[in-house]
mmCIF file with all atom_site columns, C-alpha atoms in Angstrom:
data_model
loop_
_atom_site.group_PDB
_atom_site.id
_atom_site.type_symbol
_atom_site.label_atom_id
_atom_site.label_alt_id
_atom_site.label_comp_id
_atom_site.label_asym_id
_atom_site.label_entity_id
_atom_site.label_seq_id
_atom_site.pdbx_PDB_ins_code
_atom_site.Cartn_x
_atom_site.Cartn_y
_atom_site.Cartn_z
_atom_site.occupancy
_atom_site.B_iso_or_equiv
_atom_site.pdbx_formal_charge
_atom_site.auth_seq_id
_atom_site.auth_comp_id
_atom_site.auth_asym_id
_atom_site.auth_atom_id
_atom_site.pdbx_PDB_model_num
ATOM 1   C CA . UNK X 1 1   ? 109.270 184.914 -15.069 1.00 0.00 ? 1   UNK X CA 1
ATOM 2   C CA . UNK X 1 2   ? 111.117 187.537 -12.584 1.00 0.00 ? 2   UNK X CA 1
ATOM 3   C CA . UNK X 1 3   ? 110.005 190.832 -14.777 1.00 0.00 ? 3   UNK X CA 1
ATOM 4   C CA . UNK X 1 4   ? 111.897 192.944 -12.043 1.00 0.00 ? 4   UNK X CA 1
ATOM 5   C CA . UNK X 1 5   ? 114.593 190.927 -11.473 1.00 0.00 ? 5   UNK X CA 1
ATOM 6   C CA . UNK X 1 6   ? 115.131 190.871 -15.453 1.00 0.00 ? 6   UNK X CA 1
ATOM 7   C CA . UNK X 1 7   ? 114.651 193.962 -15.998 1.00 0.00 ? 7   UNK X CA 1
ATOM 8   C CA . UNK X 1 8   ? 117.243 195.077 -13.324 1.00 0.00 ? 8   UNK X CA 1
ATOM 9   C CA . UNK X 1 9   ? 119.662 192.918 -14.869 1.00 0.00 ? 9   UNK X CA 1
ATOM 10  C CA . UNK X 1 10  ? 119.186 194.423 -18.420 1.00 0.00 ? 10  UNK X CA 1
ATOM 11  C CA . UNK X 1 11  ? 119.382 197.900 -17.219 1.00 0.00 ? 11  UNK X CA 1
ATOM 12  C CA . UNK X 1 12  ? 122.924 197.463 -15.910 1.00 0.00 ? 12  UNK X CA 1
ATOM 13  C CA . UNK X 1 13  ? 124.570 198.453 -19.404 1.00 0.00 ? 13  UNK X CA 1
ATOM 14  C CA . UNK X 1 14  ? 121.949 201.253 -20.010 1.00 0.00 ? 14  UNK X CA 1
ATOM 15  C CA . UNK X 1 15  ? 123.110 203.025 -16.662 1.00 0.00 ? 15  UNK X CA 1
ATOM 16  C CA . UNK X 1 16  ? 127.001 201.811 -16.856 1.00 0.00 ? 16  UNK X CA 1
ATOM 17  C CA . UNK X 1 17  ? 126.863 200.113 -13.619 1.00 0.00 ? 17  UNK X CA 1
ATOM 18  C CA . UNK X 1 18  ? 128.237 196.679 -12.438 1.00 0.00 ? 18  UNK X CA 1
ATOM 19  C CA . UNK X 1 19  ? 125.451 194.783 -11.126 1.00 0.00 ? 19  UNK X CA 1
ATOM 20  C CA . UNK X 1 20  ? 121.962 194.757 -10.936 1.00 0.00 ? 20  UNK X CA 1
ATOM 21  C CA . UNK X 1 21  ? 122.387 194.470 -7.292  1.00 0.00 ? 21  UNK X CA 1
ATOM 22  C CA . UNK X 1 22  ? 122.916 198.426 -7.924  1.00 0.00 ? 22  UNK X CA 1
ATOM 23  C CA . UNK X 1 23  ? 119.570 198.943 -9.383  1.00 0.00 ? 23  UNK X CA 1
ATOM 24  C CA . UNK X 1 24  ? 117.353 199.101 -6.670  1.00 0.00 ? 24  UNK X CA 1
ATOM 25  C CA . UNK X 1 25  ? 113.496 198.454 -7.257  1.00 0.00 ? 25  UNK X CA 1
ATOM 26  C CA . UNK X 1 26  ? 112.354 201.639 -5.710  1.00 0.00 ? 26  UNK X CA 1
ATOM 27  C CA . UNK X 1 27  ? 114.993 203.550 -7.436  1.00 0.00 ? 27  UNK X CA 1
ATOM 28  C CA . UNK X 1 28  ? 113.505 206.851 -9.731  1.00 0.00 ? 28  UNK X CA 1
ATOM 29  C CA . UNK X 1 29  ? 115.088 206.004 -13.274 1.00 0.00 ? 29  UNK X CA 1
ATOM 30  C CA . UNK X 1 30  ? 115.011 209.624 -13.323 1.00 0.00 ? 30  UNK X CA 1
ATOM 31  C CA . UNK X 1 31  ? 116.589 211.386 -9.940  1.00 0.00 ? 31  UNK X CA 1
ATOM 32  C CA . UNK X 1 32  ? 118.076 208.090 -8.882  1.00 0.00 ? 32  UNK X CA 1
ATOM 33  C CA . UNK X 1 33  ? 119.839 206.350 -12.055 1.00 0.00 ? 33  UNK X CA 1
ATOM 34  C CA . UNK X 1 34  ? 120.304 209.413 -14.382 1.00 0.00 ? 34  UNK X CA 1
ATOM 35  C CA . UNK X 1 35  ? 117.741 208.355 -17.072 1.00 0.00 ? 35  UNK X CA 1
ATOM 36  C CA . UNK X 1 36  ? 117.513 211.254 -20.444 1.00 0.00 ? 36  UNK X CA 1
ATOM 37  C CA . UNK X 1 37  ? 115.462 210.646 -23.501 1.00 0.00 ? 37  UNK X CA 1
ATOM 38  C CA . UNK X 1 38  ? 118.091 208.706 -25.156 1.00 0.00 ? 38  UNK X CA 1
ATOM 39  C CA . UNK X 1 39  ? 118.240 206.512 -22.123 1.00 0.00 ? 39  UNK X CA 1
ATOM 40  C CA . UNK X 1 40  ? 114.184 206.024 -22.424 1.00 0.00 ? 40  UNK X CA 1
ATOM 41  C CA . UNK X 1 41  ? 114.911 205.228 -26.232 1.00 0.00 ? 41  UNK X CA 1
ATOM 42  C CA . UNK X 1 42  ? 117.172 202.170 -25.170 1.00 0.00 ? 42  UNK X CA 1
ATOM 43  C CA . UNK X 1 43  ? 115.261 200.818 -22.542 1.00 0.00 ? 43  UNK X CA 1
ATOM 44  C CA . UNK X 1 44  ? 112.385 200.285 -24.628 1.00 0.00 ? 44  UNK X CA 1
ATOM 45  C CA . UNK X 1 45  ? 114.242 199.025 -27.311 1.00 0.00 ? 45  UNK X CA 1
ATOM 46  C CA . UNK X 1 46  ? 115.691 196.516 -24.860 1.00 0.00 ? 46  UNK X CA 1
ATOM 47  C CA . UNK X 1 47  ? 111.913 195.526 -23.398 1.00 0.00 ? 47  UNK X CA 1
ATOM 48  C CA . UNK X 1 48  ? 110.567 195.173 -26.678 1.00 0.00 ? 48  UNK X CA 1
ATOM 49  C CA . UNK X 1 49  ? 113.810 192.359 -27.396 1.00 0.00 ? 49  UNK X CA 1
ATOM 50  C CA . UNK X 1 50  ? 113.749 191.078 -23.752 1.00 0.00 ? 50  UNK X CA 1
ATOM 51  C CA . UNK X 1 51  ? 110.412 191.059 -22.948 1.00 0.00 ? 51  UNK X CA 1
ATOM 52  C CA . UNK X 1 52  ? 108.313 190.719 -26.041 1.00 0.00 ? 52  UNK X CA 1
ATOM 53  C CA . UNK X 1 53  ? 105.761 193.838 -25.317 1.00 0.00 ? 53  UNK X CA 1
ATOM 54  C CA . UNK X 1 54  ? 106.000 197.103 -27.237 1.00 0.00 ? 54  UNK X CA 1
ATOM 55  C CA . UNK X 1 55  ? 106.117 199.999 -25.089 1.00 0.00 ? 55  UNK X CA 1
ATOM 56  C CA . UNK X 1 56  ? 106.704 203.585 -25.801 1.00 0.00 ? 56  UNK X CA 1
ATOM 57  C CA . UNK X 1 57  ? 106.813 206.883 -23.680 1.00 0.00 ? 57  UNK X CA 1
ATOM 58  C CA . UNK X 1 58  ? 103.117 207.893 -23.718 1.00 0.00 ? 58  UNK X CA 1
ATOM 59  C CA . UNK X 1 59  ? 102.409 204.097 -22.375 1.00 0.00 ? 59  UNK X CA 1
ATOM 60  C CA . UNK X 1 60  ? 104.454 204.571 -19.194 1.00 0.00 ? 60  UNK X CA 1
ATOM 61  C CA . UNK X 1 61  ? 101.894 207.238 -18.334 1.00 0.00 ? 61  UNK X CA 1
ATOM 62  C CA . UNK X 1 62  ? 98.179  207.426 -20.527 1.00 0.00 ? 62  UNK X CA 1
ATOM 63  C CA . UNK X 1 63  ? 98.464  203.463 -22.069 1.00 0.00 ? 63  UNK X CA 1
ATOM 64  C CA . UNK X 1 64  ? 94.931  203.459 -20.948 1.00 0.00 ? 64  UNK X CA 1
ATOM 65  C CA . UNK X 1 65  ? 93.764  206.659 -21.038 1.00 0.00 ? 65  UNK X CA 1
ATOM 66  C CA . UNK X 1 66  ? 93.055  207.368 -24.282 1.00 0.00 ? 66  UNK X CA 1
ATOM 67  C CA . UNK X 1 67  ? 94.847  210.605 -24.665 1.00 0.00 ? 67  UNK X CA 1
ATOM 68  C CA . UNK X 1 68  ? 98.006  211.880 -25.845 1.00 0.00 ? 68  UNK X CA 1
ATOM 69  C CA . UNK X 1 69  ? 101.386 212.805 -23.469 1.00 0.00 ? 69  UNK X CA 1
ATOM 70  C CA . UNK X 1 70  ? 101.088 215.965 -24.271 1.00 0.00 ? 70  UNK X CA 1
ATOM 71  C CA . UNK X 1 71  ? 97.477  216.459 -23.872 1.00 0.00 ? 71  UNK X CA 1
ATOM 72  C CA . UNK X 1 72  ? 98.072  216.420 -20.112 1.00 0.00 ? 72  UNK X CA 1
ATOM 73  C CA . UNK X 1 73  ? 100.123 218.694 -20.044 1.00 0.00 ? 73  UNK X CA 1
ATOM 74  C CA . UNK X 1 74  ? 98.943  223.321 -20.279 1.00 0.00 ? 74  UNK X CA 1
ATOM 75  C CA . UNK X 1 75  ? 100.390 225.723 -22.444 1.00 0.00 ? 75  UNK X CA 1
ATOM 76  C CA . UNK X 1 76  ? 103.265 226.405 -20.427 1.00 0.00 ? 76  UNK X CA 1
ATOM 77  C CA . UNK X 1 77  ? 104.118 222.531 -19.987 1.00 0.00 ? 77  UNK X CA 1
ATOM 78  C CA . UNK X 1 78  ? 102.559 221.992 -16.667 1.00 0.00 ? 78  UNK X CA 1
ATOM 79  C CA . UNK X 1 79  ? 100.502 218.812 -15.480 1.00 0.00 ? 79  UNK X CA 1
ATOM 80  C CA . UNK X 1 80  ? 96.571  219.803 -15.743 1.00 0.00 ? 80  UNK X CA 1
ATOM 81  C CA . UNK X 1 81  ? 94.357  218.949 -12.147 1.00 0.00 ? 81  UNK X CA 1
ATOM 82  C CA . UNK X 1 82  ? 92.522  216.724 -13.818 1.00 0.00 ? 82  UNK X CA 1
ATOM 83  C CA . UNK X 1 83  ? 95.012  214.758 -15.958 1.00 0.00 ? 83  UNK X CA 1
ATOM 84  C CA . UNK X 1 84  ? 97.022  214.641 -12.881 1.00 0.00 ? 84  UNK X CA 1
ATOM 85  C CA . UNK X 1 85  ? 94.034  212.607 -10.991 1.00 0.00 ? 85  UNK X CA 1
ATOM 86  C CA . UNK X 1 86  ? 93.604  210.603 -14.231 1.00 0.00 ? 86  UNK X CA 1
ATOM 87  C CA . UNK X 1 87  ? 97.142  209.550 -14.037 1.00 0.00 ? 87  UNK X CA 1
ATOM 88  C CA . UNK X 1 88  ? 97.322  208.468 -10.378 1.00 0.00 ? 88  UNK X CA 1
ATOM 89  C CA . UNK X 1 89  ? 94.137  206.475 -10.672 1.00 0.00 ? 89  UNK X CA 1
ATOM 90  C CA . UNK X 1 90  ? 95.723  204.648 -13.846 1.00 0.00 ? 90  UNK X CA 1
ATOM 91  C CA . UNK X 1 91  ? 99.168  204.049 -12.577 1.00 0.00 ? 91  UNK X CA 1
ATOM 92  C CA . UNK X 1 92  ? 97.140  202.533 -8.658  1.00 0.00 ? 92  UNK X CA 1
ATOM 93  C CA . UNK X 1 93  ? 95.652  200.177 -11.289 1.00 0.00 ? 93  UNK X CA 1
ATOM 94  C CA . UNK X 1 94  ? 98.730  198.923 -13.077 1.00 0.00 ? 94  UNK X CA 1
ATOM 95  C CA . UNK X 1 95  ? 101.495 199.918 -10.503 1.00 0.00 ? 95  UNK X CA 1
ATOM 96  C CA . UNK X 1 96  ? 99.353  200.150 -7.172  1.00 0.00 ? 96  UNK X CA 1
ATOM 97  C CA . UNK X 1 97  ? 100.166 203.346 -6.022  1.00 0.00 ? 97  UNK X CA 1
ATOM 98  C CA . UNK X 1 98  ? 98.706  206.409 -6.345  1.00 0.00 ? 98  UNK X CA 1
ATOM 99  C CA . UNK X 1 99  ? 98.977  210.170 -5.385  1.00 0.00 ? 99  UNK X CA 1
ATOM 100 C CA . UNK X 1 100 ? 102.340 210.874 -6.381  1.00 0.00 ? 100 UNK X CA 1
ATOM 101 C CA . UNK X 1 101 ? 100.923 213.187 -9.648  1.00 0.00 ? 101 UNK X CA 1
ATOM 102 C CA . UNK X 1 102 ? 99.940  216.403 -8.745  1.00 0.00 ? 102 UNK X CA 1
ATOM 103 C CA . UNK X 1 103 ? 98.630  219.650 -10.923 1.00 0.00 ? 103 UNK X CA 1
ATOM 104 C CA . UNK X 1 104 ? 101.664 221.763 -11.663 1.00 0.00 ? 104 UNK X CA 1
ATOM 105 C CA . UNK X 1 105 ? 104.140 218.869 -12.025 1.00 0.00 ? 105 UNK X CA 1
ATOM 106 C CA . UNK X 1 106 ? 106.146 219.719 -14.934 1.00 0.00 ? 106 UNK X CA 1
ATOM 107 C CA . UNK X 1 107 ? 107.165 216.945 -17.757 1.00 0.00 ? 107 UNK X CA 1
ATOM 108 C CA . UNK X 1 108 ? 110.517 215.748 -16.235 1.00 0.00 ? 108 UNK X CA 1
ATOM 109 C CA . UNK X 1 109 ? 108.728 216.062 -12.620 1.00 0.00 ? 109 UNK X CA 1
ATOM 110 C CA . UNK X 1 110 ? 106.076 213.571 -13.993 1.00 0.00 ? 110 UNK X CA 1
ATOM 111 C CA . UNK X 1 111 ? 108.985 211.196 -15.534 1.00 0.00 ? 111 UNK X CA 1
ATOM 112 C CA . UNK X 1 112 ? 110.474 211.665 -12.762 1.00 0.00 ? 112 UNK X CA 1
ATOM 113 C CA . UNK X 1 113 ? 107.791 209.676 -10.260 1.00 0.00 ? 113 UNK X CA 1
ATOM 114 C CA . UNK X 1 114 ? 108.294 206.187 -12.490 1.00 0.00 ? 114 UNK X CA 1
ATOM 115 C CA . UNK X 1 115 ? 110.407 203.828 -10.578 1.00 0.00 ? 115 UNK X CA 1
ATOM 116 C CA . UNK X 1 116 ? 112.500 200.685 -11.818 1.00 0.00 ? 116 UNK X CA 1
ATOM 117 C CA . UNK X 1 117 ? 109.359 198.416 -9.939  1.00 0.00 ? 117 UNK X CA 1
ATOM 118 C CA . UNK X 1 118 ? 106.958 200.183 -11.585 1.00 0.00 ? 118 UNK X CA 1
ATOM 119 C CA . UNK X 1 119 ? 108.412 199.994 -15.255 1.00 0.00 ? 119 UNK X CA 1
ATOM 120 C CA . UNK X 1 120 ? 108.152 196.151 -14.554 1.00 0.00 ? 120 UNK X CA 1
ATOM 121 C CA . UNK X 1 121 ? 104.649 195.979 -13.395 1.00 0.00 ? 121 UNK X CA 1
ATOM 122 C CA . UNK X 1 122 ? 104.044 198.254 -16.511 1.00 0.00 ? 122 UNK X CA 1
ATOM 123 C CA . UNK X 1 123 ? 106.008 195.423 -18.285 1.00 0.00 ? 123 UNK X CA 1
ATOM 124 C CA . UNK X 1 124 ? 103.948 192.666 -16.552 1.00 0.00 ? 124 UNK X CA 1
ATOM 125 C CA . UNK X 1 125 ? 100.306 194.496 -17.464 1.00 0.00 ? 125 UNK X CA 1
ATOM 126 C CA . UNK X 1 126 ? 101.399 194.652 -21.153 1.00 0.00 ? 126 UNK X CA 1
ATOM 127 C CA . UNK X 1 127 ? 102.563 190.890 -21.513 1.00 0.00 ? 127 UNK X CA 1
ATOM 128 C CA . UNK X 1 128 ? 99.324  189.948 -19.482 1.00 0.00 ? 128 UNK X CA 1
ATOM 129 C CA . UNK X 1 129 ? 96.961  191.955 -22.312 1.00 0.00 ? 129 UNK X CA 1
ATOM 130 C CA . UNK X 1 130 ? 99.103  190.139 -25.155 1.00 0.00 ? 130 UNK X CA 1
ATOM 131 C CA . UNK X 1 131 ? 97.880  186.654 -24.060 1.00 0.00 ? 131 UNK X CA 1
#
């Protein structure tokens, strides 16, 4: 199964475009295609009927961490150094990149970093641990 190529395809409606040839794998569902919370809540929704896998917005970032969304975050809503290092080690392991979370981020700046390719690799990790 194409998890990218599916997953493009179902995100069309989400982000009122034509094609998925306008979703582009690299493309920040944030900055690039314009995704809020209530955008988040749909495309969930729509992996968990596509795809099979429940996912929810603390998995897209601490799934295997063991901690809470908002435990990485200070008091004034700011990424923590060491929860930032914890992230891009996690997301090299799932996604294969790392380095793009850094202390200071702030909670949209860290939703920010999550790409359309990486939501499918995310996708593809959680289907391979349901076998």
């Amino acid at each position: 199964m194409d998890v990218e190529r599916l997953l493009r395809e179902e995100l069309v409606p989400v982000f009122g475009l034509d094609s998925a040839e306008e979703i582009r794998p690299e493309a920040s569902l944030v900055d690039d295609l314009g995704a809020d919370s209530i955008d988040f809540v749909e495309i969930i929704y729509l992996i968990e009927n596509k795809f099979g896998v429940s996912l929810d917005t603390n998995e897209l970032f601490v799934g295997d961490l063991g901690m809470d969304l908002d435990d990485l975050f200070d008091e004034e809503g700011y990424l923590r150094e060491e929860q930032a290092e914890k992230l891009n080690q996690a997301l090299a392991k799932t996604v294969g990149g790392n380095g793009r979370f850094s202390a200071g981020m702030s909670r949209r700046d860290v939703f920010a970093v999550i790409t359309v390719r990486d939501l499918a690799k995310i996708i593809e990790s959680k289907m391979r641990q349901q076998r």
